[in-house]
Amino acid sequence: EPYALFEAFSLSDRKLSVAGNIDPKFFPEKKSDQVSFIGNLGEQDVKKMQRSAAALIFIDNLNSTQLPGKLFEYVATGRPVICIGVAKESPVNEIEFSDYPIVFCENNVEDISRAIGKIDEFGFQDYLGTLNVSWKGRAIQLGRIIDELY
């Protein structure tokens, strides 16, 4: 549930734009200038919005054993990611992102506020270069693994 997220942003100097089909039951009780709801966007508008964001917010699935593809979509943008509510048993904890700027936090106002504060530490740059996720990069990694075996 995103209530703590909305409250944390309403207390910060950062703005949160929420796109997509959001169930009205999740809307915050009191309005904030820091939180806006955009509604559904087309694919190109989503990509443009993601690439211009200071960071993207990923809320993990509750009690999930599935690795969410949304997290990889966010990492592919090159933007920092704030991961909220990642349970100890979540497969998200098994991923090695090396130097990619991902902040993990609990789903409460204090932790989310701390994570929002880390956005400034990252600076606005393209972090996609810190991950070598191209087919060529994967082939080089696989070649190194094979070389180590022989």
mmCIF file of C-alpha atoms in Angstrom:
data_model
loop_
_atom_site.group_PDB
_atom_site.id
_atom_site.type_symbol
_atom_site.label_atom_id
_atom_site.label_comp_id
_atom_site.label_asym_id
_atom_site.label_seq_id
_atom_site.Cartn_x
_atom_site.Cartn_y
_atom_site.Cartn_z
ATOM 1 C CA GLU A 1 0.000 0.000 0.000
ATOM 2 C CA PRO A 2 1.403 3.393 -0.995
ATOM 3 C CA TYR A 3 0.115 5.509 1.919
ATOM 4 C CA ALA A 4 3.552 5.879 3.549
ATOM 5 C CA LEU A 5 5.066 6.767 0.159
ATOM 6 C CA PHE A 6 2.566 9.570 -0.405
ATOM 7 C CA GLU A 7 3.057 10.906 3.107
ATOM 8 C CA ALA A 8 6.860 10.820 2.839
ATOM 9 C CA PHE A 9 6.759 12.833 -0.396
ATOM 10 C CA SER A 10 4.241 15.297 1.016
ATOM 11 C CA LEU A 11 6.771 15.996 3.799
ATOM 12 C CA SER A 12 9.703 16.421 1.398
ATOM 13 C CA ASP A 13 10.731 19.040 -1.125
ATOM 14 C CA ARG A 14 10.587 16.414 -3.906
ATOM 15 C CA LYS A 15 7.622 15.837 -6.176
ATOM 16 C CA LEU A 16 6.112 12.432 -6.893
ATOM 17 C CA SER A 17 4.237 11.842 -10.144
ATOM 18 C CA VAL A 18 2.159 8.666 -10.178
ATOM 19 C CA ALA A 19 1.187 7.328 -13.584
ATOM 20 C CA GLY A 20 -1.106 4.423 -14.341
ATOM 21 C CA ASN A 21 -4.507 3.159 -13.401
ATOM 22 C CA ILE A 22 -4.579 3.724 -9.634
ATOM 23 C CA ASP A 23 -7.457 2.428 -7.549
ATOM 24 C CA PRO A 24 -9.005 5.489 -5.844
ATOM 25 C CA LYS A 25 -8.898 3.660 -2.501
ATOM 26 C CA PHE A 26 -5.125 4.263 -2.538
ATOM 27 C CA PHE A 27 -5.378 8.027 -2.999
ATOM 28 C CA PRO A 28 -4.162 9.949 0.043
ATOM 29 C CA GLU A 29 -6.855 11.415 2.304
ATOM 30 C CA LYS A 30 -5.396 14.907 2.160
ATOM 31 C CA LYS A 31 -4.072 16.519 -1.001
ATOM 32 C CA SER A 32 -0.438 17.530 -1.322
ATOM 33 C CA ASP A 33 1.310 19.709 -3.888
ATOM 34 C CA GLN A 34 4.147 17.189 -3.797
ATOM 35 C CA VAL A 35 2.057 14.240 -5.103
ATOM 36 C CA SER A 36 0.257 14.263 -8.450
ATOM 37 C CA PHE A 37 -1.715 11.568 -10.248
ATOM 38 C CA ILE A 38 -1.301 11.603 -14.010
ATOM 39 C CA GLY A 39 -3.397 8.592 -15.047
ATOM 40 C CA ASN A 40 -2.632 6.234 -17.897
ATOM 41 C CA LEU A 41 0.080 7.170 -20.390
ATOM 42 C CA GLY A 42 1.149 5.713 -23.705
ATOM 43 C CA GLU A 43 4.371 3.701 -23.894
ATOM 44 C CA GLN A 44 6.455 6.534 -25.361
ATOM 45 C CA ASP A 45 5.212 8.999 -22.730
ATOM 46 C CA VAL A 46 6.039 6.493 -19.976
ATOM 47 C CA LYS A 47 9.586 6.038 -21.289
ATOM 48 C CA LYS A 48 10.073 9.803 -21.577
ATOM 49 C CA MET A 49 8.802 10.318 -18.042
ATOM 50 C CA GLN A 50 11.003 7.541 -16.648
ATOM 51 C CA ARG A 51 14.145 8.894 -18.328
ATOM 52 C CA SER A 52 13.511 12.404 -16.979
ATOM 53 C CA ALA A 53 12.820 11.295 -13.393
ATOM 54 C CA ALA A 54 15.338 11.897 -10.617
ATOM 55 C CA ALA A 55 14.516 8.357 -9.422
ATOM 56 C CA LEU A 56 11.910 5.659 -9.930
ATOM 57 C CA ILE A 57 9.879 4.015 -7.186
ATOM 58 C CA PHE A 58 9.484 0.235 -7.089
ATOM 59 C CA ILE A 59 7.061 -1.239 -4.553
ATOM 60 C CA ASP A 60 7.728 -4.948 -4.145
ATOM 61 C CA ASN A 61 4.976 -7.524 -4.252
ATOM 62 C CA LEU A 62 3.755 -8.600 -0.853
ATOM 63 C CA ASN A 63 4.835 -12.199 -0.077
ATOM 64 C CA SER A 64 5.949 -12.830 -3.629
ATOM 65 C CA THR A 65 8.282 -15.516 -4.906
ATOM 66 C CA GLN A 66 8.231 -13.986 -8.373
ATOM 67 C CA LEU A 67 10.999 -11.681 -9.562
ATOM 68 C CA PRO A 68 9.140 -8.598 -10.830
ATOM 69 C CA GLY A 69 9.973 -7.551 -14.381
ATOM 70 C CA LYS A 70 9.091 -3.955 -13.468
ATOM 71 C CA LEU A 71 12.350 -3.696 -11.506
ATOM 72 C CA PHE A 72 14.386 -4.589 -14.605
ATOM 73 C CA GLU A 73 12.358 -2.109 -16.651
ATOM 74 C CA TYR A 74 13.296 0.597 -14.154
ATOM 75 C CA VAL A 75 16.990 -0.366 -14.110
ATOM 76 C CA ALA A 76 17.010 -0.278 -17.925
ATOM 77 C CA THR A 77 16.152 3.444 -17.783
ATOM 78 C CA GLY A 78 19.482 4.251 -16.162
ATOM 79 C CA ARG A 79 17.751 6.128 -13.328
ATOM 80 C CA PRO A 80 18.222 5.428 -9.590
ATOM 81 C CA VAL A 81 15.570 3.188 -8.033
ATOM 82 C CA ILE A 82 13.999 3.283 -4.587
ATOM 83 C CA CYS A 83 12.784 -0.224 -3.685
ATOM 84 C CA ILE A 84 10.079 -0.152 -1.042
ATOM 85 C CA GLY A 85 8.971 -3.018 1.149
ATOM 86 C CA VAL A 86 11.298 -5.703 -0.127
ATOM 87 C CA ALA A 87 10.733 -8.665 2.182
ATOM 88 C CA LYS A 88 13.702 -10.743 3.341
ATOM 89 C CA GLU A 89 12.456 -13.696 1.316
ATOM 90 C CA SER A 90 11.854 -11.633 -1.830
ATOM 91 C CA PRO A 91 13.829 -12.704 -4.916
ATOM 92 C CA VAL A 92 14.757 -9.026 -5.366
ATOM 93 C CA ASN A 93 17.346 -9.554 -2.597
ATOM 94 C CA GLU A 94 19.126 -12.153 -4.734
ATOM 95 C CA ILE A 95 20.029 -9.748 -7.544
ATOM 96 C CA GLU A 96 23.518 -8.272 -7.658
ATOM 97 C CA PHE A 97 23.329 -4.756 -9.078
ATOM 98 C CA SER A 98 26.974 -3.913 -8.217
ATOM 99 C CA ASP A 99 27.369 -0.120 -8.407
ATOM 100 C CA TYR A 100 23.865 0.639 -9.653
ATOM 101 C CA PRO A 101 22.127 3.137 -7.324
ATOM 102 C CA ILE A 102 19.311 1.212 -5.675
ATOM 103 C CA VAL A 103 18.056 2.141 -2.218
ATOM 104 C CA PHE A 104 16.113 -0.467 -0.266
ATOM 105 C CA CYS A 105 13.709 0.713 2.424
ATOM 106 C CA GLU A 106 10.804 -0.485 4.501
ATOM 107 C CA ASN A 107 7.290 0.697 3.707
ATOM 108 C CA ASN A 108 7.107 3.379 6.391
ATOM 109 C CA VAL A 109 7.405 7.162 6.275
ATOM 110 C CA GLU A 110 10.792 7.339 8.051
ATOM 111 C CA ASP A 111 12.552 4.807 5.804
ATOM 112 C CA ILE A 112 11.042 6.196 2.625
ATOM 113 C CA SER A 113 12.030 9.740 3.655
ATOM 114 C CA ARG A 114 15.611 8.530 4.177
ATOM 115 C CA ALA A 115 15.582 6.936 0.719
ATOM 116 C CA ILE A 116 14.219 10.121 -0.871
ATOM 117 C CA GLY A 117 17.121 12.003 0.739
ATOM 118 C CA LYS A 118 19.597 9.684 -0.972
ATOM 119 C CA ILE A 119 18.395 10.791 -4.405
ATOM 120 C CA ASP A 120 20.511 13.947 -4.114
ATOM 121 C CA GLU A 121 23.608 11.863 -3.314
ATOM 122 C CA PHE A 122 23.285 10.050 -6.626
ATOM 123 C CA GLY A 123 23.083 13.167 -8.753
ATOM 124 C CA PHE A 124 21.302 13.313 -12.076
ATOM 125 C CA GLN A 125 23.269 11.097 -14.404
ATOM 126 C CA ASP A 126 22.714 8.014 -16.506
ATOM 127 C CA TYR A 127 23.651 4.979 -14.438
ATOM 128 C CA LEU A 128 22.912 2.441 -17.151
ATOM 129 C CA GLY A 129 26.621 2.411 -17.991
ATOM 130 C CA THR A 130 27.339 0.890 -14.568
ATOM 131 C CA LEU A 131 25.588 -2.275 -15.699
ATOM 132 C CA ASN A 132 26.813 -4.313 -18.620
ATOM 133 C CA VAL A 133 23.499 -5.810 -19.678
ATOM 134 C CA SER A 134 24.073 -5.902 -23.433
ATOM 135 C CA TRP A 135 24.336 -9.223 -25.279
ATOM 136 C CA LYS A 136 27.993 -8.420 -25.984
ATOM 137 C CA GLY A 137 28.576 -7.711 -22.288
ATOM 138 C CA ARG A 138 26.901 -10.981 -21.310
ATOM 139 C CA ALA A 139 28.999 -12.870 -23.890
ATOM 140 C CA ILE A 140 32.201 -11.391 -22.437
ATOM 141 C CA GLN A 141 31.104 -12.385 -18.917
ATOM 142 C CA LEU A 142 30.267 -15.904 -20.099
ATOM 143 C CA GLY A 143 33.653 -16.135 -21.835
ATOM 144 C CA ARG A 144 35.417 -15.220 -18.577
ATOM 145 C CA ILE A 145 33.465 -17.863 -16.681
ATOM 146 C CA ILE A 146 34.380 -20.514 -19.280
ATOM 147 C CA ASP A 147 38.037 -19.448 -19.169
ATOM 148 C CA GLU A 148 38.054 -19.856 -15.376
ATOM 149 C CA LEU A 149 36.740 -23.396 -15.729
ATOM 150 C CA TYR A 150 39.672 -24.497 -17.905
#
